[in-house]
Amino acid sequence: MTAHTMARPVAARPGIALALILTCQLMLMLDVTVMNVALPRIRADLGFTPAGLSWVMNAYTLVFGGLLLLGGRLGDLFGRRRVFLIGVAVFTVASLAGGLADSAGLLIAARIVQGLGAAAAGPSTIALITSTFADQRARVRALSLFSAMASSGFAVGLILGGLLTEWLTWRSVMFINVPFGVVVLAFGRRYIAEPGRQPARLDLAGAVLATSGVGALVFGFIRAAETGWDAASAVWSLVAGGVLVVAFVWSQTRVGHPMLPLRLFADRNRAAGYTNFFLGPLSMMSAFFFLTQFLQEVSGYGALTTGFAFLPMAVGIFALSRAVPRLLSQLGPKPVVVTGTLLMSAGLWWVARLSTGSGYVPGVLGPMILMGVGSGLAFAPLNVLIMGTVPPEDAGAAGGALQTMQQIGSTLGLAVLVTVAGSAARGRAGTDALVTGMTAAFTTSAVIALLTCAVAFTFRRQ
């Protein structure tokens, strides 16, 4: 065995290693939503057009989602810790540059580079957890914490965005990543062990097909959300993305070292877990996107108050994710995920009853709690099902596929739900149009959440 394939010892301080990995994951997930609350001030300061402003969010999502599969495989081939730390370094520098940006073009460029760093670091976070924790119970606990960070990061991003925007400036939303990134870089090499690498080659054809295919799908969904499903650019991007993804899957059956080993989907629980990691974010995007608008434009909340309004959801996600290891060992995955998806659906049905006169406590607080608790139960077991038994040599690819499903689900969810809302609101005006469209989107989300429940019934007890 050559020196580069020998596994190094597991980190002597796995608790510190886990804290560093979770810090990185929280940082990456925050950036999906933390900019939302700051967008009006960014537009005023840097002179964005209404259409251009959406690319403050979309540039990050497009690059992040399009390169996740490639980032996961690069970690498997060239060292997960190395690729992880390089990704964190790129993300941190880009965050600093974004905070200093004095034009719309520079900010968009910084967001693109952030996406590059996130795509390199993201898949390796979950793969490093599986290699750091060899004991099955410890691994389940660590993966549950990871899921809590990943799921609650969306809500925490809105809270943090509101705090920073209200108290400081929108630039602090970018700068906040810098100290986190510096800490991970300063201690990561010391406390995070480098797993052994497997002798393999990079599947260049697969890398091109996967990156261009997923990128085209994400771009198509983004364009559909911006301009509607009648836009030729959206339709052709989706068609091209679908063809490229099919070609990528076919290519993975023809190469000796596939970028995404299809054996990952041979296990029924793992395949169902991937499916729900697509459907779950698709259904929950409406909660973040439309409730933020409802609280600010209908209820008249400021940025700070809007952020704190999502606190019950974040607390529910984190608290229930912490309880998942014990529940999984006692009940198995099926009842845990089924219960979680039913609670998510109930919360979405509840907010679908909102009106222009609804207050926070009777109309929003209860659904927030249901959706938070439901998300904690529905998503935390999926990380365990997917990563708990994956072969070590495929951990990076498995983590990249997991986060790719999550990104595509979130992006598709936004495109579909914005279209539903626009159709329902046609012919109306003002807050009446907003609430009518929003409640139609919530109803659609609740139906999708029920589909995740149906998939959960296919889990085997284990």
Coordinates of C-alpha atoms in Angstrom, one line a residue:
M1 CA 0.0 0.0 0.0
T2 CA 1.4 3.4 -1.0
A3 CA 1.8 6.2 1.5
H4 CA -1.0 8.3 -0.1
T5 CA -3.6 5.5 0.3
M6 CA -2.8 4.7 3.9
A7 CA -5.5 6.0 6.3
R8 CA -4.3 8.4 8.9
P9 CA -5.4 8.0 12.5
V10 CA -8.8 9.3 13.4
A11 CA -8.6 12.8 15.0
A12 CA -7.6 12.6 18.7
R13 CA -10.2 15.2 19.5
P14 CA -13.3 14.2 17.4
G15 CA -15.5 16.6 19.4
I16 CA -13.4 19.6 18.2
A17 CA -13.3 18.2 14.7
L18 CA -17.1 17.9 14.7
A19 CA -17.5 21.5 16.0
L20 CA -15.3 22.8 13.1
I21 CA -17.2 20.8 10.5
L22 CA -20.5 21.9 11.8
T23 CA -19.3 25.5 11.9
C24 CA -18.5 25.2 8.2
Q25 CA -21.8 23.6 7.4
L26 CA -23.8 26.3 9.2
M27 CA -21.8 29.0 7.4
L28 CA -22.6 27.5 4.0
M29 CA -26.3 27.0 4.7
L30 CA -26.6 30.5 6.2
D31 CA -25.6 32.0 2.9
V32 CA -28.6 30.5 1.1
T33 CA -31.0 32.8 3.1
V34 CA -29.0 35.3 5.1
M35 CA -28.9 37.7 2.2
N36 CA -32.7 37.8 1.8
V37 CA -33.5 40.3 4.5
A38 CA -30.6 42.6 3.3
L39 CA -31.6 42.7 -0.4
P40 CA -33.6 46.0 -0.3
R41 CA -30.6 47.8 1.2
I42 CA -28.1 46.1 -1.2
R43 CA -30.3 47.4 -4.1
A44 CA -30.3 50.9 -2.8
D45 CA -26.5 51.0 -2.0
L46 CA -25.2 49.3 -5.2
G47 CA -27.8 50.4 -7.7
F48 CA -29.1 46.9 -8.7
T49 CA -31.9 46.7 -11.2
P50 CA -34.9 44.6 -10.0
A51 CA -34.0 41.7 -12.3
G52 CA -30.3 42.0 -11.4
L53 CA -31.0 41.9 -7.7
S54 CA -32.2 38.3 -7.8
W55 CA -28.8 37.2 -9.0
V56 CA -27.3 38.1 -5.6
M57 CA -29.1 34.9 -4.5
N58 CA -29.1 33.0 -7.7
A59 CA -25.4 33.3 -8.5
Y60 CA -24.5 31.5 -5.3
T61 CA -27.2 28.8 -5.7
L62 CA -26.4 28.1 -9.4
V63 CA -22.6 27.6 -8.8
F64 CA -23.1 25.8 -5.5
G65 CA -25.7 23.3 -6.9
G66 CA -24.0 22.8 -10.2
L67 CA -20.6 21.8 -8.8
L68 CA -21.5 19.8 -5.8
L69 CA -21.1 16.4 -7.4
L70 CA -17.7 17.3 -8.8
G71 CA -16.7 18.7 -5.4
G72 CA -17.6 15.4 -3.7
R73 CA -15.6 13.3 -6.1
L74 CA -12.6 15.6 -5.9
G75 CA -12.6 15.1 -2.1
D76 CA -12.6 11.3 -2.6
L77 CA -9.7 11.5 -5.0
F78 CA -7.4 14.2 -3.6
G79 CA -8.2 14.2 0.1
R80 CA -11.4 15.2 1.8
R81 CA -9.7 17.4 4.4
R82 CA -7.5 19.1 1.8
V83 CA -10.5 19.9 -0.5
F84 CA -12.6 20.9 2.5
L85 CA -10.0 23.4 3.7
I86 CA -9.4 24.8 0.2
G87 CA -13.1 25.3 -0.2
V88 CA -13.4 27.1 3.2
A89 CA -10.4 29.3 2.3
V90 CA -12.0 30.3 -1.1
F91 CA -15.4 30.9 0.6
T92 CA -13.9 33.1 3.3
V93 CA -11.9 35.2 0.9
A94 CA -14.9 35.6 -1.4
S95 CA -17.0 36.7 1.6
L96 CA -14.5 39.4 2.5
A97 CA -14.5 40.6 -1.1
G98 CA -18.3 40.6 -1.2
G99 CA -18.5 42.8 1.9
L100 CA -16.0 45.3 0.3
A101 CA -17.8 45.3 -3.1
D102 CA -18.5 48.8 -4.4
S103 CA -20.5 47.8 -7.4
A104 CA -23.2 45.3 -8.4
G105 CA -20.8 43.4 -10.7
L106 CA -18.2 42.9 -8.0
L107 CA -20.8 41.6 -5.5
I108 CA -22.2 39.1 -8.1
A109 CA -18.6 37.9 -8.8
A110 CA -18.0 37.4 -5.1
R111 CA -21.1 35.4 -4.8
I112 CA -20.0 33.2 -7.7
V113 CA -16.7 32.5 -6.0
Q114 CA -18.5 31.8 -2.7
G115 CA -20.4 29.1 -4.6
L116 CA -17.2 27.6 -5.9
G117 CA -15.8 27.4 -2.3
A118 CA -19.1 26.0 -1.0
A119 CA -19.2 23.3 -3.7
A120 CA -15.7 22.2 -2.7
A121 CA -16.2 22.3 1.1
G122 CA -19.9 21.1 1.3
P123 CA -19.7 17.5 0.2
S124 CA -16.5 16.9 2.3
T125 CA -18.2 18.1 5.5
I126 CA -20.6 15.1 5.7
A127 CA -17.9 12.7 4.4
L128 CA -15.4 13.8 7.1
I129 CA -18.0 13.0 9.7
T130 CA -18.4 9.5 8.5
S131 CA -14.6 9.0 8.6
T132 CA -14.1 10.8 12.0
F133 CA -16.7 8.7 13.8
A134 CA -16.1 5.0 13.4
D135 CA -18.5 4.0 16.2
Q136 CA -22.0 3.6 14.8
R137 CA -23.8 5.4 17.7
A138 CA -21.4 8.2 17.7
R139 CA -21.8 8.6 14.0
V140 CA -25.6 8.7 14.2
R141 CA -25.4 11.4 16.9
A142 CA -22.9 13.4 14.8
L143 CA -25.0 13.0 11.6
S144 CA -28.1 14.2 13.5
L145 CA -26.3 17.3 14.6
F146 CA -25.1 17.9 11.1
S147 CA -28.7 17.6 9.9
A148 CA -29.8 20.1 12.6
M149 CA -27.2 22.6 11.4
A150 CA -28.1 22.1 7.7
S151 CA -31.9 22.4 8.2
S152 CA -31.9 25.1 10.9
G153 CA -29.3 27.1 8.9
F154 CA -32.1 28.4 6.6
A155 CA -34.1 29.8 9.5
V156 CA -31.0 31.0 11.4
G157 CA -29.9 32.8 8.2
L158 CA -33.1 34.9 8.2
I159 CA -32.6 35.7 11.9
L160 CA -29.0 36.6 11.6
G161 CA -29.7 38.6 8.4
G162 CA -32.3 40.6 10.2
L163 CA -30.0 41.3 13.2
L164 CA -27.0 42.4 11.1
T165 CA -28.9 44.4 8.6
E166 CA -30.8 46.3 11.3
W167 CA -27.9 46.9 13.7
L168 CA -25.0 47.3 11.3
T169 CA -25.1 47.3 7.5
W170 CA -25.8 44.8 4.7
R171 CA -22.0 44.4 4.4
S172 CA -21.8 42.7 7.8
V173 CA -23.9 39.9 6.4
M174 CA -20.9 39.0 4.2
F175 CA -18.3 39.8 6.8
I176 CA -19.8 37.5 9.4
N177 CA -18.4 34.5 7.4
V178 CA -14.8 35.7 7.8
P179 CA -14.2 34.9 11.5
F180 CA -15.9 31.5 11.2
G181 CA -13.8 30.7 8.2
V182 CA -10.6 31.8 9.9
V183 CA -11.3 29.6 12.9
V184 CA -12.0 26.5 10.7
L185 CA -8.8 27.1 8.7
A186 CA -6.7 27.8 11.8
F187 CA -7.7 24.6 13.6
G188 CA -8.9 22.3 10.8
R189 CA -5.6 20.9 9.8
R190 CA -4.7 20.1 13.5
Y191 CA -8.0 18.5 14.6
I192 CA -9.6 17.0 11.5
A193 CA -7.9 13.8 10.3
E194 CA -7.3 13.2 6.6
P195 CA -9.0 9.9 5.6
G196 CA -7.1 7.5 3.4
R197 CA -7.5 8.1 -0.3
Q198 CA -8.4 5.4 -2.8
P199 CA -6.4 4.9 -6.0
A200 CA -8.7 6.2 -8.7
R201 CA -9.0 8.5 -11.7
L202 CA -11.2 11.5 -12.2
D203 CA -14.0 10.8 -14.6
L204 CA -13.6 13.9 -16.8
A205 CA -16.5 13.1 -19.1
G206 CA -18.8 12.4 -16.1
A207 CA -17.6 15.6 -14.5
V208 CA -18.5 17.7 -17.5
L209 CA -21.9 16.0 -18.0
A210 CA -22.8 16.3 -14.3
T211 CA -21.7 19.9 -13.8
S212 CA -23.3 21.2 -17.1
G213 CA -26.4 19.1 -16.5
V214 CA -27.1 20.1 -13.0
G215 CA -26.1 23.7 -13.7
A216 CA -28.5 23.8 -16.6
L217 CA -31.3 22.4 -14.5
V218 CA -30.7 25.0 -11.7
F219 CA -30.5 27.8 -14.2
G220 CA -33.7 26.7 -15.8
F221 CA -35.5 26.6 -12.5
I222 CA -34.1 30.1 -11.6
R223 CA -35.3 31.5 -15.0
A224 CA -38.7 30.0 -14.5
A225 CA -39.0 31.6 -11.1
E226 CA -38.0 35.0 -12.6
T227 CA -39.9 35.1 -15.9
G228 CA -42.4 32.2 -15.8
W229 CA -42.5 28.8 -17.4
D230 CA -43.3 30.3 -20.8
A231 CA -39.8 31.7 -21.1
A232 CA -37.8 29.9 -23.9
S233 CA -34.6 30.2 -22.0
A234 CA -36.1 28.4 -19.0
V235 CA -37.6 25.6 -21.1
W236 CA -34.6 24.9 -23.2
S237 CA -32.3 25.0 -20.2
L238 CA -34.4 22.4 -18.4
V239 CA -34.6 20.2 -21.5
A240 CA -30.8 20.4 -22.0
G241 CA -30.2 19.8 -18.3
G242 CA -32.4 16.7 -18.4
V243 CA -30.7 15.3 -21.5
L244 CA -27.2 15.9 -19.9
V245 CA -28.2 14.3 -16.6
V246 CA -29.5 11.2 -18.4
A247 CA -26.3 11.1 -20.4
F248 CA -24.3 11.4 -17.1
V249 CA -26.2 8.5 -15.5
W250 CA -25.6 6.3 -18.6
S251 CA -21.9 7.2 -18.6
Q252 CA -21.6 6.1 -15.0
T253 CA -22.4 2.5 -16.0
R254 CA -19.5 2.6 -18.6
V255 CA -16.5 3.7 -16.6
G256 CA -14.3 1.9 -14.1
H257 CA -14.1 4.8 -11.6
P258 CA -17.5 6.6 -11.8
M259 CA -18.0 10.0 -10.3
L260 CA -21.3 8.9 -8.8
P261 CA -21.3 5.2 -8.2
L262 CA -24.9 4.0 -9.0
R263 CA -24.6 1.3 -6.3
L264 CA -25.3 4.1 -3.8
F265 CA -29.0 3.9 -4.9
A266 CA -29.2 0.1 -4.7
D267 CA -30.2 0.2 -1.0
R268 CA -33.9 0.9 -0.7
N269 CA -33.6 3.1 2.4
R270 CA -30.8 5.1 0.9
A271 CA -32.7 5.6 -2.4
A272 CA -35.8 6.8 -0.5
G273 CA -33.6 9.1 1.6
Y274 CA -32.3 10.8 -1.5
T275 CA -35.8 11.1 -2.9
N276 CA -37.0 12.8 0.3
F277 CA -33.9 15.1 0.3
F278 CA -35.3 16.3 -3.0
L279 CA -39.0 16.6 -2.0
G280 CA -38.6 18.0 1.5
P281 CA -36.7 21.2 0.5
L282 CA -39.0 21.5 -2.5
S283 CA -42.0 21.7 -0.1
M284 CA -40.4 23.9 2.6
M285 CA -39.1 26.7 0.3
S286 CA -42.5 28.4 0.5
A287 CA -42.2 28.8 4.3
F288 CA -39.0 30.8 4.0
F289 CA -39.8 32.7 0.8
F290 CA -43.4 33.7 1.3
L291 CA -43.6 34.0 5.1
T292 CA -40.7 36.5 4.9
Q293 CA -42.8 38.6 2.5
F294 CA -46.0 38.2 4.6
L295 CA -44.4 39.4 7.8
Q296 CA -42.7 42.4 6.1
E297 CA -45.3 43.5 3.5
V298 CA -48.6 42.5 5.2
S299 CA -47.8 42.5 8.9
G300 CA -45.4 45.5 8.6
Y301 CA -42.5 43.9 10.5
G302 CA -39.0 45.3 10.1
A303 CA -35.9 43.3 9.2
L304 CA -35.0 42.5 12.8
T305 CA -38.5 41.5 13.9
T306 CA -38.9 39.3 10.8
G307 CA -35.7 37.5 11.5
F308 CA -36.8 36.7 15.1
A309 CA -40.2 35.6 13.9
F310 CA -38.5 32.5 12.5
L311 CA -36.8 31.6 15.8
P312 CA -39.5 29.0 16.8
M313 CA -38.9 27.1 13.6
A314 CA -35.1 27.1 14.1
V315 CA -35.4 26.0 17.7
G316 CA -37.9 23.2 16.7
I317 CA -35.6 21.9 14.0
F318 CA -32.5 21.8 16.3
A319 CA -34.3 20.4 19.3
L320 CA -35.9 17.5 17.4
S321 CA -32.8 16.7 15.5
R322 CA -31.0 16.2 18.8
A323 CA -33.7 13.7 19.8
V324 CA -33.4 11.7 16.5
P325 CA -30.6 9.3 17.5
R326 CA -32.6 8.0 20.5
L327 CA -35.8 7.8 18.4
L328 CA -34.1 6.0 15.6
S329 CA -32.7 3.3 17.9
Q330 CA -36.1 2.8 19.5
L331 CA -38.5 3.1 16.6
G332 CA -36.6 2.9 13.3
P333 CA -36.7 5.4 10.5
K334 CA -40.2 4.9 9.2
P335 CA -42.3 6.2 12.1
V336 CA -39.9 9.1 12.8
V337 CA -39.9 10.3 9.2
V338 CA -43.6 9.7 8.7
T339 CA -44.4 11.7 11.8
G340 CA -42.1 14.5 10.8
T341 CA -43.5 14.8 7.2
L342 CA -47.1 14.8 8.5
L343 CA -46.3 17.6 10.9
M344 CA -44.6 19.6 8.1
S345 CA -47.7 19.1 6.0
A346 CA -50.0 20.2 8.8
G347 CA -48.0 23.4 9.3
L348 CA -48.2 24.2 5.6
W349 CA -51.9 23.5 5.5
W350 CA -52.3 25.9 8.5
V351 CA -50.5 28.8 6.9
A352 CA -52.5 28.2 3.7
R353 CA -55.4 29.6 5.8
L354 CA -53.7 33.0 6.3
S355 CA -55.5 36.2 5.4
T356 CA -54.6 39.9 5.2
G357 CA -55.9 40.3 8.8
S358 CA -54.0 37.3 10.3
G359 CA -51.8 38.1 13.3
Y360 CA -48.5 36.4 14.2
V361 CA -49.7 34.4 17.2
P362 CA -52.9 32.9 15.8
G363 CA -51.7 32.6 12.2
V364 CA -48.0 32.1 12.1
L365 CA -46.5 30.9 15.4
G366 CA -48.3 27.6 15.5
P367 CA -47.4 26.6 12.0
M368 CA -43.8 27.7 12.6
I369 CA -43.6 25.3 15.5
L370 CA -45.2 22.4 13.6
M371 CA -42.9 23.0 10.6
G372 CA -39.8 23.2 12.8
V373 CA -40.5 20.1 14.8
G374 CA -41.6 18.3 11.6
S375 CA -38.4 19.2 9.7
G376 CA -36.3 18.1 12.6
L377 CA -37.9 14.7 12.6
A378 CA -38.2 14.4 8.8
F379 CA -34.7 15.3 7.7
A380 CA -32.2 14.3 10.4
P381 CA -32.8 10.5 9.8
L382 CA -32.1 10.9 6.1
N383 CA -28.5 11.8 6.7
V384 CA -28.1 8.7 8.9
L385 CA -29.9 6.5 6.3
I386 CA -27.7 7.8 3.4
M387 CA -24.3 8.2 5.1
G388 CA -24.5 5.7 8.0
T389 CA -23.6 2.7 5.9
V390 CA -22.0 4.1 2.8
P391 CA -18.6 2.6 1.8
P392 CA -15.7 4.9 2.9
E393 CA -14.4 5.2 -0.7
D394 CA -17.8 6.6 -1.8
A395 CA -18.5 9.0 1.1
G396 CA -17.6 12.2 -0.8
A397 CA -19.7 11.2 -3.8
A398 CA -22.6 10.2 -1.5
G399 CA -22.4 13.5 0.3
G400 CA -22.2 15.5 -2.9
A401 CA -25.3 13.7 -4.3
L402 CA -27.2 14.4 -1.0
Q403 CA -26.5 18.1 -1.2
T404 CA -27.2 18.2 -4.9
M405 CA -30.7 16.8 -4.3
Q406 CA -31.3 19.3 -1.6
Q407 CA -30.1 22.2 -3.8
I408 CA -32.2 21.1 -6.9
G409 CA -35.2 20.6 -4.7
S410 CA -34.9 24.0 -3.1
T411 CA -34.4 25.7 -6.5
L412 CA -37.2 23.8 -8.2
G413 CA -39.5 24.4 -5.3
L414 CA -39.0 28.2 -5.5
A415 CA -39.7 28.1 -9.3
V416 CA -42.8 26.0 -9.0
L417 CA -44.2 27.9 -6.0
V418 CA -43.6 31.4 -7.4
T419 CA -45.4 30.3 -10.6
V420 CA -48.3 28.9 -8.6
A421 CA -48.5 32.1 -6.6
G422 CA -48.4 34.3 -9.7
S423 CA -51.2 32.3 -11.4
A424 CA -53.4 32.5 -8.3
A425 CA -52.9 36.2 -7.8
R426 CA -53.6 37.2 -11.4
G427 CA -56.3 39.9 -11.5
R428 CA -55.7 41.0 -7.9
A429 CA -53.6 43.9 -6.5
G430 CA -51.6 44.9 -3.4
T431 CA -51.5 42.7 -0.3
D432 CA -54.6 40.8 -1.4
A433 CA -52.7 39.6 -4.4
L434 CA -49.7 38.6 -2.3
V435 CA -51.8 36.7 0.3
T436 CA -53.9 34.9 -2.4
G437 CA -50.8 33.8 -4.3
M438 CA -49.0 32.8 -1.1
T439 CA -51.8 30.7 0.3
A440 CA -52.1 28.8 -3.0
A441 CA -48.3 28.1 -2.9
F442 CA -48.6 26.9 0.7
T443 CA -51.4 24.5 -0.3
T444 CA -49.2 23.1 -3.1
S445 CA -46.3 22.8 -0.6
A446 CA -48.6 20.8 1.8
V447 CA -49.4 18.3 -1.0
I448 CA -45.7 17.9 -1.8
A449 CA -45.0 17.3 1.9
L450 CA -47.6 14.5 1.8
L451 CA -45.6 12.9 -1.1
T452 CA -42.5 12.8 1.2
C453 CA -44.7 11.0 3.7
A454 CA -45.6 8.4 1.1
V455 CA -41.9 7.9 0.3
A456 CA -41.2 7.5 4.0
F457 CA -43.6 4.5 4.2
T458 CA -41.2 2.6 2.0
F459 CA -38.4 2.6 4.6
R460 CA -37.4 -0.7 6.1
R461 CA -37.1 -0.9 9.9
Q462 CA -33.4 -0.9 10.9

